[in-house]
Amino acid sequence: MTHPSIECVQLTKNFGTFTALSRLDLKLEGAKCVGFLGPNGAGKTTALKMLTDMIFPSSGECFINGINVREERKKALAEAGVLIESPEIYPSLTPRQALEMVCDLRGVPQNLRRDRIEEVLSEVKMQDWVDKRFGKFSKGMKQRINIAAALVHDPGVVILDEPATGLDPRGMAEVRDIVRGLKRRNRLIFMSSHILQEVTDVCDEVALIDKGKLLFYDTLSNVTSKFADGAPTIDVGLSRPLGDESTLKQVEGLTGVTSCVLLEPKRLRLKFKGGPSAQEQLLASLVELKIGVITLSEPESALEEIYLKQISKGD
Amino acid sequence: MGETEEKTKPEPAGSGSHVPGSFQQILKLTRAQFQEYLASRRFVILLGIVAMIGLIITAVVGAFHDRAFLHALVSSPLAFYGSFWGGAASFVIVLSAVFFGGDAIAGEFQNKTGYFLMGLPIRRTTIYVGKYIAALLASICVLFVFFLIILANGVYYFGGDALPWQFGPSLLLSIIYLVAVLSTTFLFSSLFKTSAYGFVLTAILFIIGFSLLQDVVQSILDYQPWMVISYASSAIGGVFGTATDPCTGAVINTINWGLNGIYGIPGGPAARAGCPATGGPREALLSGPTWTPGIAEAVVIMVGYFVITSIVGLLSFEREEFA
C-alpha cells in the first residue's frame, strides 16, 4: 500500500494585486491528521480549494497521492474525500439519494453501497434522517451529511475545511471521533480549523499560516516545546487542594522545574527543562511528594498561546 | 499530543471504487439533476404558466372562433396549428429555457451546490453537460404538456385525422430551437455567480432583447436578421406555411425549405394590395418589411447558436473559480 500524500509546491494565489497565498511548500505523507491553522483570511481555504481544483494556482502546483490536481483532477480526487465550504445539497434529495449519487459518480461497487451508506450515516448520527429531504435540515444536519459524503467511498486522503462548522458541541465531539476513527484506519487527514481544542485533541501535526505565508509546520509536541518560551509546559491535576506555600516551594525545587504556578487550588502549571525523560522523572518526583497527583497533561491553552504569539508577530 | 494511537493493520482505502468514465458520469448526473428539476417548485410553476397559456388559447378560441378575426385561424388545421402551436411554442420554449437554464450554472455558485459536486472526481465539462441535458429533458416535458393542450384543441375542432404532417417537422424544429435557446441561457448563466443575474439577463434577452434586435436589424438597418436567434424561431410556425391567395382565394403552400430567407410575410398587406401579373405564387403573397427564414436557414442558425454558445459556455465554466 502506498502512503497517502498531499503536496503543495510553491503554491501561490493572487486575486488581482492581493496575494492570498504565497509560495506554500507543504508535504504531508503517511497516516496522520494535520491541522491547518490560521486566522480568517490567512489563506487556509484558498490552499484547500487549490488542492481540490476549485480555484487555480497563479503559480505552483499541488498533488494528491503524487497526481497533479490541475492536470488530472478526476484521477487526483478519486481517492480523496473532500469537504470545502459547507456545501449545500439539492433540497429535494434525501441523504440516501445524495449519498447514492456520490457513490454513483465515484463508482463505489453496487454490492458495497448499501453497507457503506448505512455505515457513514451511522458514523455521523444521521441514520434516522436517511429518507427525509434536505430542504428541512438544519445547517448542522447538512454538515453531517457533507461529512458522510466525503467519507462514503472510504478515501485514503481526507481534506476537511472546518468540518465542525455549524455543529453543536456534541456534533463537534462526534467529528473528533470520526477523525480519530480515520486515523486508526491509517488515513491522511488534512483539516483546517479555528478550534484549537479540536486540533490539540485529534491532530498529530499542525501547519500555521498567516497572511498567505506558512509560519511553521511540525508535530504538535515539537511546536509546543519549540515555541512556548523554549520550555515545555504541563498542567498537573490534583485530587485535593495543594495546601500551604511550602508545598509549592517543594514542587518548585524539583529537578528541572523552572517555574510553578498555582492556577487553581487543585491545578498547577509547571515549566521544566528537558525532553520526555525529564518529564518522566518529574512525574515520578511529583508522585513521591504525595500531593495527590491524578493527571498530567499539556495545557489546553498552550497551542492558543503559540498561535496568538505567532500571529501577532506578523502584525 | 495527548492521544495514544491504536495503530492497526493498514486497510486499503477506496472500498474498491473505480471512478466511471465521463459518459457514465454524465448519465448519472443527468438523472439526478432531472429528478431535482421535476421535484422543484419552478417546474410546478412553469407547468402552471403553460397550462394557463393553454387555457387562455382554449377559452379564446372556444368563445370567439366564429368571429371574423379568429375565423381564418380556425378555418383549417394548418392555419390552426400554424397560428397557435407555431405562434406560442417559441414563447413556451423561451420560458422553459429561462426557468431551467437561467441560473443553472450561476446557481451552483450562489447556492453552494457546486461545492458538493466539485469535490468529486468529475470533470467540469461533465457537470455542465449533465446539467444541460437534464434542463433540456425538463424543458421537453413542459413543451410536451403544451403540445398536448394544442393537440386536444385541434382534435376537438378538426378531429383526430386532421393532424397535418407539418406538425412533425414543426415539433422537430421546436426541439432544435429549445436546444439552441437552452445552450444560450447556459452560456449567460456561466458568466455569472449570482442566480438573479443569470435569470434576469436571459429573461430580458429572450423575451425582449432578441425581438428588439431583430426589429432594429430588419426594419431600421434594412438587413436580414440571420444573426438573431428569435428570427429563426419563426420557422416553427413557418413550416405550416400556407396563405390564402388574395387574387384567387386559394390556399397556397408557402413553405420555404431553403437556406435563404425571404423578404416579406406570406399574406401580408402589400400582397393583398394587388395581384401581380408575373412571379410565382409564393412571391405574390409576400410583403415587407420583415424577413421570413427558410427552414434550412433557421436550422443552420439554431445549430450555429448551439455550437458557439456551448463551446463558449463550456470554456467559461472550465475557467470559472469557486472562490
XYZ file of C-alpha atoms in Angstrom:
638
model
C 0.000 0.000 0.000
C 1.489 3.363 -0.995
C 1.404 6.109 1.576
C -1.329 8.667 1.075
C 0.154 12.063 0.387
C -0.636 15.703 -0.189
C 1.939 18.072 -1.585
C 1.939 21.772 -2.366
C 4.912 23.117 -4.286
C 5.460 26.869 -4.312
C 1.699 27.232 -4.342
C 0.700 30.842 -4.898
C -2.631 32.528 -5.438
C -3.158 36.141 -6.338
C -6.545 37.808 -6.579
C -5.648 40.892 -8.568
C -2.984 42.646 -6.530
C -3.859 40.771 -3.346
C -1.748 37.719 -2.579
C -3.946 35.228 -0.777
C -1.302 32.528 -0.632
C 2.396 32.936 -1.170
C 4.737 30.110 -2.193
C 3.326 27.461 0.075
C 5.573 24.412 0.290
C 3.992 21.630 2.272
C 4.387 17.887 2.049
C 2.141 15.637 4.112
C 2.711 11.935 3.892
C 1.509 8.865 5.731
C -1.330 8.152 8.067
C -1.867 11.102 10.350
C -4.014 14.111 10.984
C -2.595 17.508 10.139
C -4.323 20.604 11.462
C -4.244 23.638 9.218
C -4.454 26.705 11.392
C -4.636 30.395 10.713
C -6.854 33.419 11.309
C -9.658 34.424 8.944
C -8.253 35.392 5.567
C -4.931 33.669 6.230
C -5.236 31.565 3.082
C -6.338 28.203 4.521
C -9.439 27.758 2.395
C -7.630 29.186 -0.630
C -4.977 26.488 -0.269
C -7.556 23.728 0.221
C -9.548 24.936 -2.790
C -6.458 24.788 -4.964
C -5.760 21.316 -3.635
C -9.180 20.262 -4.891
C -9.120 22.228 -8.161
C -11.923 24.569 -7.175
C -9.671 27.537 -7.814
C -6.494 27.611 -9.841
C -2.978 28.484 -8.698
C -1.378 31.664 -10.012
C 1.810 29.654 -9.840
C 2.988 26.429 -8.266
C 1.405 23.025 -8.211
C -0.371 20.645 -5.898
C -0.538 16.884 -5.824
C -2.686 14.257 -4.174
C -1.012 10.857 -3.989
C 1.551 12.193 -6.456
C -1.064 13.143 -9.060
C -1.137 16.733 -10.267
C -4.565 18.054 -9.305
C -4.751 20.680 -12.026
C -3.720 18.359 -14.825
C -5.631 15.246 -13.722
C -8.408 16.445 -11.431
C -10.522 13.333 -11.860
C -7.718 10.913 -11.072
C -6.327 13.028 -8.241
C -9.681 13.384 -6.483
C -10.629 9.725 -6.966
C -9.023 8.698 -3.671
C -9.731 11.889 -1.797
C -12.688 12.723 0.375
C -13.358 16.446 0.224
C -15.414 18.835 2.292
C -14.922 22.503 1.404
C -17.079 25.490 2.434
C -20.067 23.590 3.858
C -21.740 22.838 0.519
C -25.466 22.786 0.018
C -27.109 19.665 -1.312
C -30.059 19.766 -3.710
C -33.042 20.342 -1.415
C -35.306 17.754 -2.997
C -32.823 14.954 -2.336
C -32.703 12.798 0.765
C -29.401 11.806 2.415
C -29.723 8.334 0.933
C -30.273 9.733 -2.581
C -27.402 12.210 -2.209
C -25.016 9.542 -0.995
C -26.164 7.164 -3.732
C -25.406 9.903 -6.252
C -21.938 10.301 -4.747
C -21.431 6.520 -4.880
C -22.658 6.539 -8.492
C -20.237 9.266 -9.527
C -17.364 7.746 -7.572
C -18.038 4.228 -8.795
C -18.475 2.577 -5.404
C -19.393 -1.063 -6.225
C -23.128 -1.786 -6.007
C -22.695 -4.625 -3.516
C -20.906 -2.352 -1.033
C -23.046 0.750 -1.386
C -25.839 -0.052 0.999
C -23.469 -1.009 3.789
C -21.177 1.975 3.209
C -24.078 4.430 3.185
C -25.529 2.984 6.370
C -22.094 2.932 7.968
C -21.272 6.594 7.279
C -24.766 7.774 8.157
C -24.470 5.981 11.446
C -20.992 7.472 11.954
C -22.418 10.985 11.582
C -25.506 10.033 13.610
C -27.952 10.713 10.795
C -29.381 7.239 10.316
C -32.820 8.368 11.477
C -32.982 11.043 8.778
C -31.979 8.924 5.837
C -35.175 9.388 3.856
C -36.043 12.968 4.777
C -35.450 15.778 2.286
C -32.543 18.187 2.768
C -34.855 21.156 2.433
C -35.942 20.563 6.039
C -32.455 20.110 7.513
C -30.596 22.470 9.824
C -27.105 23.680 8.970
C -25.551 21.197 11.373
C -27.506 18.289 9.912
C -26.437 19.255 6.405
C -22.841 19.424 7.554
C -23.083 15.917 8.974
C -24.283 14.652 5.605
C -21.473 16.563 3.895
C -19.014 14.747 6.123
C -20.700 11.451 5.277
C -20.468 12.286 1.560
C -16.744 12.940 1.905
C -16.213 9.576 3.573
C -18.677 7.261 1.839
C -16.081 5.838 -0.570
C -13.597 5.239 2.260
C -10.923 7.609 0.938
C -7.207 7.369 1.671
C -6.833 11.142 1.802
C -9.383 13.317 3.560
C -9.438 17.107 3.103
C -11.751 18.893 5.511
C -12.322 22.628 5.622
C -13.554 23.482 9.106
C -15.687 20.348 9.412
C -17.203 21.373 12.743
C -18.803 24.493 11.241
C -22.438 24.705 12.247
C -22.258 21.809 14.652
C -23.266 21.894 18.307
C -20.740 20.808 20.965
C -21.903 17.214 20.727
C -21.532 17.350 16.943
C -18.012 18.748 17.315
C -17.090 15.899 19.625
C -18.516 13.450 17.101
C -16.392 14.990 14.335
C -13.354 14.453 16.526
C -14.387 10.807 16.989
C -14.761 10.421 13.232
C -11.296 11.858 12.639
C -9.834 9.553 15.281
C -11.525 6.638 13.524
C -9.964 7.685 10.230
C -6.554 7.870 11.889
C -6.987 4.348 13.211
C -7.651 3.221 9.652
C -4.378 4.843 8.561
C -5.821 7.685 6.526
C -4.163 11.022 5.899
C -6.382 13.841 7.125
C -5.700 17.483 6.328
C -8.093 19.617 8.289
C -8.401 23.351 8.602
C -9.889 24.576 11.820
C -10.416 27.603 14.002
C -11.000 25.429 17.019
C -7.648 24.985 18.721
C -9.055 22.450 21.152
C -10.129 20.320 18.204
C -6.636 20.497 16.726
C -4.995 19.697 20.070
C -7.341 16.738 20.531
C -7.014 14.992 17.212
C -4.088 16.333 15.204
C -0.603 14.868 15.160
C 0.880 17.818 13.309
C -0.005 21.441 12.743
C 0.679 23.888 9.961
C 0.109 27.533 10.792
C -0.323 30.133 8.094
C -0.955 33.830 8.268
C -1.298 36.399 5.503
C -0.731 33.719 2.915
C 2.560 32.522 4.346
C 3.386 29.317 6.167
C 4.742 30.175 9.634
C 5.558 26.652 10.709
C 4.726 23.023 10.139
C 5.721 20.466 12.746
C 4.393 17.880 15.147
C 2.142 19.233 17.835
C 4.574 18.309 20.623
C 7.518 19.907 18.811
C 5.511 23.045 18.218
C 4.500 23.257 21.865
C 8.025 22.782 23.154
C 9.686 24.890 20.464
C 7.518 27.969 20.712
C 6.376 28.022 24.321
C 9.293 30.079 25.677
C 11.551 27.177 24.844
C 10.340 25.319 27.950
C 7.783 22.520 27.899
C 4.719 23.222 29.983
C 2.474 20.767 31.761
C -0.623 21.082 33.880
C -0.847 18.919 36.998
C -4.268 17.983 38.284
C -4.607 17.207 41.973
C -7.182 15.245 43.930
C -7.091 17.784 46.803
C -6.052 21.430 47.282
C -2.269 21.865 47.313
C -2.031 23.221 50.784
C 0.459 25.760 52.064
C 3.217 27.801 50.406
C 5.924 25.345 51.482
C 4.462 22.558 49.372
C 4.539 24.857 46.374
C 8.204 25.584 47.124
C 8.848 21.845 47.267
C 7.398 21.432 43.802
C 9.383 24.391 42.518
C 12.520 22.779 43.853
C 12.108 19.557 41.889
C 14.832 18.802 39.343
C 14.271 20.501 36.019
C 11.361 22.683 37.127
C 11.877 26.300 36.070
C 8.581 27.752 37.226
C 5.494 26.685 39.112
C 2.181 28.493 39.222
C -0.897 27.507 41.186
C -3.714 28.062 38.687
C -6.466 26.763 40.929
C -6.387 25.102 44.335
C -6.262 21.723 42.595
C -4.249 22.653 39.483
C -0.607 23.547 38.951
C 1.193 24.710 35.844
C 4.846 23.723 35.597
C 7.551 24.702 33.156
C 10.556 22.444 33.043
C 13.762 21.836 31.173
C 14.490 18.696 29.184
C 12.668 16.226 26.986
C 10.477 13.192 27.642
C 12.920 11.617 30.118
C 12.925 14.780 32.229
C 9.137 14.738 32.104
C 9.094 11.087 33.235
C 11.414 11.918 36.147
C 9.285 14.905 37.070
C 6.126 12.806 37.185
C 7.806 10.292 39.473
C 9.015 13.096 41.759
C 5.576 14.660 41.911
C 4.038 11.328 42.890
C 6.678 10.898 45.575
C 5.654 14.231 47.105
C 2.220 12.667 47.801
C 0.349 15.837 46.917
C -2.483 13.876 45.229
C -1.395 13.963 41.541
C -4.124 12.487 39.408
C -3.473 13.951 35.919
C -0.546 15.281 33.939
C -1.423 16.969 30.654
C -0.336 19.541 28.142
C -2.095 22.778 28.983
C -5.183 23.375 26.860
C -4.064 26.902 26.182
C -0.515 26.062 25.001
C -1.425 25.961 21.348
C -3.553 29.041 21.760
C -0.628 30.945 23.285
C 1.648 29.905 20.458
C -0.997 30.684 17.886
C -1.597 34.180 19.200
C 2.105 34.839 19.628
C 2.951 33.764 16.092
C 0.033 35.595 14.528
C 0.768 38.831 16.405
C 4.389 38.711 15.180
C 3.100 39.248 11.682
C 1.009 42.304 12.592
C -0.047 15.138 21.954
C -2.495 13.710 24.340
C -3.660 10.712 22.432
C -2.299 7.211 22.410
C -2.912 5.908 18.925
C -4.018 2.379 18.489
C -2.316 1.501 15.220
C -3.981 -1.344 13.435
C -3.116 -3.155 10.259
C -3.421 -0.724 7.321
C -6.700 -1.083 5.480
C -6.783 -0.367 1.763
C -8.743 2.788 1.051
C -11.412 3.279 -1.549
C -13.817 0.374 -0.962
C -12.778 -0.993 -4.356
C -14.168 2.102 -6.066
C -13.462 2.606 -9.712
C -14.467 6.049 -10.965
C -16.728 5.654 -14.018
C -15.928 7.230 -17.385
C -17.151 10.732 -18.148
C -20.026 9.497 -20.318
C -21.324 7.305 -17.493
C -20.959 10.198 -15.080
C -22.928 12.469 -17.413
C -25.789 9.953 -17.444
C -25.754 9.607 -13.669
C -25.587 13.344 -13.099
C -28.320 13.966 -15.661
C -30.606 11.504 -13.909
C -30.032 13.110 -10.509
C -30.410 16.649 -11.828
C -33.525 15.761 -13.842
C -35.162 14.327 -10.720
C -34.210 17.532 -8.920
C -35.879 19.618 -11.633
C -39.046 17.504 -11.618
C -39.336 17.844 -7.862
C -38.612 21.560 -7.905
C -41.098 24.348 -7.305
C -40.067 26.058 -10.528
C -41.177 23.037 -12.533
C -44.629 23.220 -10.984
C -44.794 26.998 -11.536
C -43.758 26.622 -15.160
C -46.315 23.898 -15.743
C -48.898 26.233 -14.226
C -47.899 29.048 -16.597
C -48.009 26.738 -19.603
C -51.366 25.344 -18.538
C -52.585 28.937 -18.194
C -51.423 29.806 -21.713
C -53.133 26.684 -22.996
C -56.323 27.521 -21.117
C -56.349 31.078 -22.476
C -55.929 29.791 -26.030
C -58.674 27.219 -25.453
C -61.008 29.790 -23.944
C -60.387 32.462 -26.615
C -60.791 30.019 -29.492
C -63.845 28.472 -27.860
C -65.503 31.823 -27.288
C -64.604 33.680 -30.466
C -63.937 31.082 -33.182
C -66.921 32.242 -35.219
C -65.803 35.878 -35.159
C -64.080 37.291 -38.204
C -60.710 37.930 -36.559
C -60.398 34.309 -35.490
C -62.342 32.608 -38.208
C -59.415 32.421 -40.631
C -57.228 30.848 -37.943
C -59.669 28.049 -37.251
C -60.731 27.570 -40.835
C -58.213 24.786 -41.461
C -55.985 22.516 -39.360
C -52.900 24.052 -40.982
C -53.925 27.554 -40.079
C -54.942 26.483 -36.576
C -51.766 24.588 -35.704
C -49.613 27.147 -37.507
C -51.099 30.002 -35.511
C -51.486 28.507 -32.066
C -48.650 25.994 -31.910
C -46.334 27.908 -34.227
C -47.068 31.195 -32.532
C -46.844 30.158 -28.901
C -44.379 27.238 -28.840
C -41.355 29.511 -29.125
C -42.593 31.515 -26.123
C -43.017 28.333 -24.068
C -39.519 27.264 -25.135
C -38.021 30.575 -24.048
C -39.832 30.385 -20.702
C -38.577 26.846 -20.088
C -35.026 27.749 -21.037
C -35.062 30.773 -18.748
C -36.575 28.772 -15.879
C -34.196 25.819 -16.135
C -31.135 27.370 -17.725
C -31.089 30.957 -16.471
C -29.426 30.091 -13.171
C -28.311 26.541 -13.901
C -24.631 27.351 -13.601
C -24.789 30.626 -11.644
C -26.931 28.858 -9.032
C -24.181 26.293 -8.437
C -22.005 29.145 -7.209
C -24.601 31.118 -5.321
C -26.366 28.212 -3.630
C -23.063 26.438 -2.978
C -24.388 23.229 -4.503
C -21.385 23.395 -6.826
C -19.056 22.755 -3.907
C -20.768 19.416 -3.402
C -20.073 18.339 -6.971
C -16.653 19.942 -7.296
C -15.233 17.813 -4.513
C -15.955 14.703 -6.558
C -13.686 13.173 -9.201
C -15.644 14.607 -12.058
C -14.693 16.909 -14.914
C -16.236 20.351 -15.079
C -17.419 19.567 -18.596
C -19.296 16.573 -17.219
C -21.133 18.780 -14.723
C -22.009 21.319 -17.409
C -23.225 18.734 -19.920
C -25.113 16.711 -17.298
C -26.962 19.771 -16.089
C -27.652 20.866 -19.655
C -29.194 17.555 -20.667
C -31.295 17.477 -17.501
C -32.570 21.003 -18.207
C -33.303 20.006 -21.789
C -35.330 16.974 -20.681
C -37.268 19.044 -18.148
C -37.999 21.667 -20.813
C -39.134 18.984 -23.255
C -41.581 17.758 -20.603
C -43.056 21.256 -20.346
C -43.188 21.656 -24.107
C -44.905 18.286 -24.370
C -47.639 19.429 -21.996
C -48.217 22.481 -24.180
C -48.241 20.235 -27.268
C -50.953 18.086 -25.659
C -53.109 21.150 -24.928
C -52.873 22.393 -28.518
C -53.430 18.889 -29.848
C -56.530 18.457 -27.695
C -57.936 21.711 -29.099
C -57.083 20.704 -32.662
C -58.670 17.299 -32.292
C -61.785 18.922 -30.832
C -62.210 21.289 -33.790
C -60.926 19.166 -36.666
C -60.895 15.556 -35.458
C -58.028 13.183 -34.908
C -57.432 12.517 -38.591
C -56.783 16.149 -39.417
C -53.362 16.379 -37.821
C -51.193 17.827 -40.584
C -47.873 16.173 -41.414
C -46.203 19.571 -40.887
C -46.627 19.065 -37.151
C -43.749 16.572 -37.278
C -41.170 18.969 -38.744
C -42.528 21.751 -36.568
C -42.025 19.672 -33.428
C -38.532 18.819 -34.576
C -37.782 22.489 -35.208
C -39.105 23.414 -31.799
C -36.787 20.875 -30.177
C -33.813 22.246 -32.138
C -34.812 25.752 -31.124
C -35.039 24.639 -27.498
C -31.570 23.087 -27.749
C -30.183 26.389 -29.071
C -32.006 28.659 -26.630
C -31.041 26.498 -23.672
C -27.365 26.440 -24.627
C -27.505 30.227 -24.925
C -29.056 30.570 -21.460
C -26.403 28.202 -20.090
C -23.718 30.411 -21.584
C -25.098 33.525 -19.893
C -25.577 31.594 -16.689
C -21.940 30.501 -16.750
C -20.816 34.120 -16.906
C -22.306 34.980 -13.516
C -22.030 33.753 -9.955
C -25.365 35.174 -8.891
C -28.552 33.354 -9.858
C -30.575 36.535 -10.218
C -28.189 37.998 -12.802
C -28.275 34.876 -14.950
C -32.033 34.574 -14.607
C -32.869 38.228 -15.273
C -30.405 38.655 -18.129
C -31.625 35.590 -20.004
C -35.253 36.539 -19.396
C -34.718 40.085 -20.697
C -32.687 38.887 -23.659
C -35.094 36.249 -24.834
C -38.371 37.911 -24.025
C -37.467 41.426 -25.164
C -33.851 41.752 -26.273
C -33.654 39.453 -29.260
C -37.053 40.547 -30.643
C -35.988 44.158 -30.351
C -32.674 43.432 -32.026
C -34.458 41.589 -34.805
C -36.734 44.570 -35.405
C -33.840 47.010 -35.411
C -31.812 44.935 -37.860
C -34.593 44.289 -40.352
C -36.689 47.434 -40.067
C -34.163 50.147 -39.327
C -30.958 48.743 -40.764
C -32.930 47.021 -43.521
C -30.820 43.907 -43.202
C -31.719 40.242 -42.969
C -31.523 39.379 -39.232
C -29.919 35.963 -39.700
C -27.712 36.541 -36.669
C -30.676 36.772 -34.276
C -31.958 33.515 -32.822
C -35.542 34.715 -32.413
C -35.642 35.244 -36.182
C -35.021 31.523 -36.664
C -37.864 30.650 -34.320
C -40.492 31.786 -36.807
C -39.697 28.643 -38.785
C -41.600 26.658 -36.140
C -44.820 28.244 -37.405
C -43.460 28.832 -40.912
C -43.318 25.132 -41.589
C -47.143 25.117 -41.603
C -46.714 27.872 -44.229
C -49.954 28.447 -46.013
C -51.626 31.626 -47.053
C -54.745 32.495 -48.915
C -54.058 33.864 -52.380
C -55.548 37.383 -52.317
C -56.355 37.145 -56.024
C -57.826 33.653 -56.316
C -58.753 32.881 -52.694
C -56.982 29.544 -52.938
C -54.863 28.196 -50.064
C -51.306 28.137 -51.281
C -48.300 26.364 -49.838
C -45.742 28.978 -48.879
C -43.170 26.763 -47.172
C -39.639 27.808 -47.914
C -37.384 24.836 -47.231
C -34.321 26.689 -48.449
C -31.248 28.227 -46.948
C -32.248 31.735 -47.909
C -34.738 33.845 -46.077
C -37.425 35.752 -47.896
C -38.111 39.420 -47.580
C -41.737 39.621 -46.562
C -44.515 37.843 -44.749
C -46.840 35.441 -46.570
C -50.212 37.109 -46.998
C -49.015 40.470 -45.757
C -50.755 43.770 -46.584
C -48.617 44.506 -49.645
C -49.583 41.142 -51.132
C -53.241 41.868 -50.603
C -52.930 45.235 -52.325
C -52.709 43.813 -55.790
C -52.340 40.706 -57.885
C -49.051 40.646 -59.721
C -49.152 39.504 -63.317
C -45.926 37.624 -63.062
C -43.963 35.733 -60.478
C -44.616 32.566 -58.516
C -47.494 32.411 -56.078
C -45.181 32.463 -53.064
C -43.579 35.725 -54.068
C -47.011 37.154 -54.824
C -48.057 36.578 -51.258
C -45.079 38.186 -49.600
C -44.866 41.633 -48.211
C -42.254 43.594 -46.257
C -40.700 44.994 -44.276
C -39.853 41.826 -42.338
C -37.915 38.724 -43.248
C -39.116 35.133 -43.082
C -36.414 32.466 -42.662
C -36.115 29.404 -44.833
C -36.453 26.182 -42.859
C -32.882 25.063 -43.606
C -31.649 28.557 -42.848
C -33.422 28.510 -39.467
C -31.892 25.128 -38.650
C -28.429 26.441 -39.512
C -28.941 29.496 -37.294
C -30.183 27.369 -34.376
C -27.380 24.821 -34.719
C -24.886 27.660 -35.042
C -26.139 29.214 -31.811
C -25.973 25.840 -30.088
C -22.419 25.102 -31.207
C -20.987 28.538 -30.496
C -22.714 29.124 -27.156
C -21.930 25.576 -25.982
C -18.235 25.969 -26.725
C -18.014 29.408 -25.133
C -20.120 28.312 -22.142
C -18.001 25.213 -21.553
C -14.780 27.196 -21.823
C -16.167 29.781 -19.440
C -17.163 27.131 -16.865
C -13.787 25.402 -17.216
C -12.128 28.665 -16.215
C -14.611 29.673 -13.535
C -13.268 29.561 -9.995
C -15.260 28.561 -6.936
C -13.640 31.384 -4.999
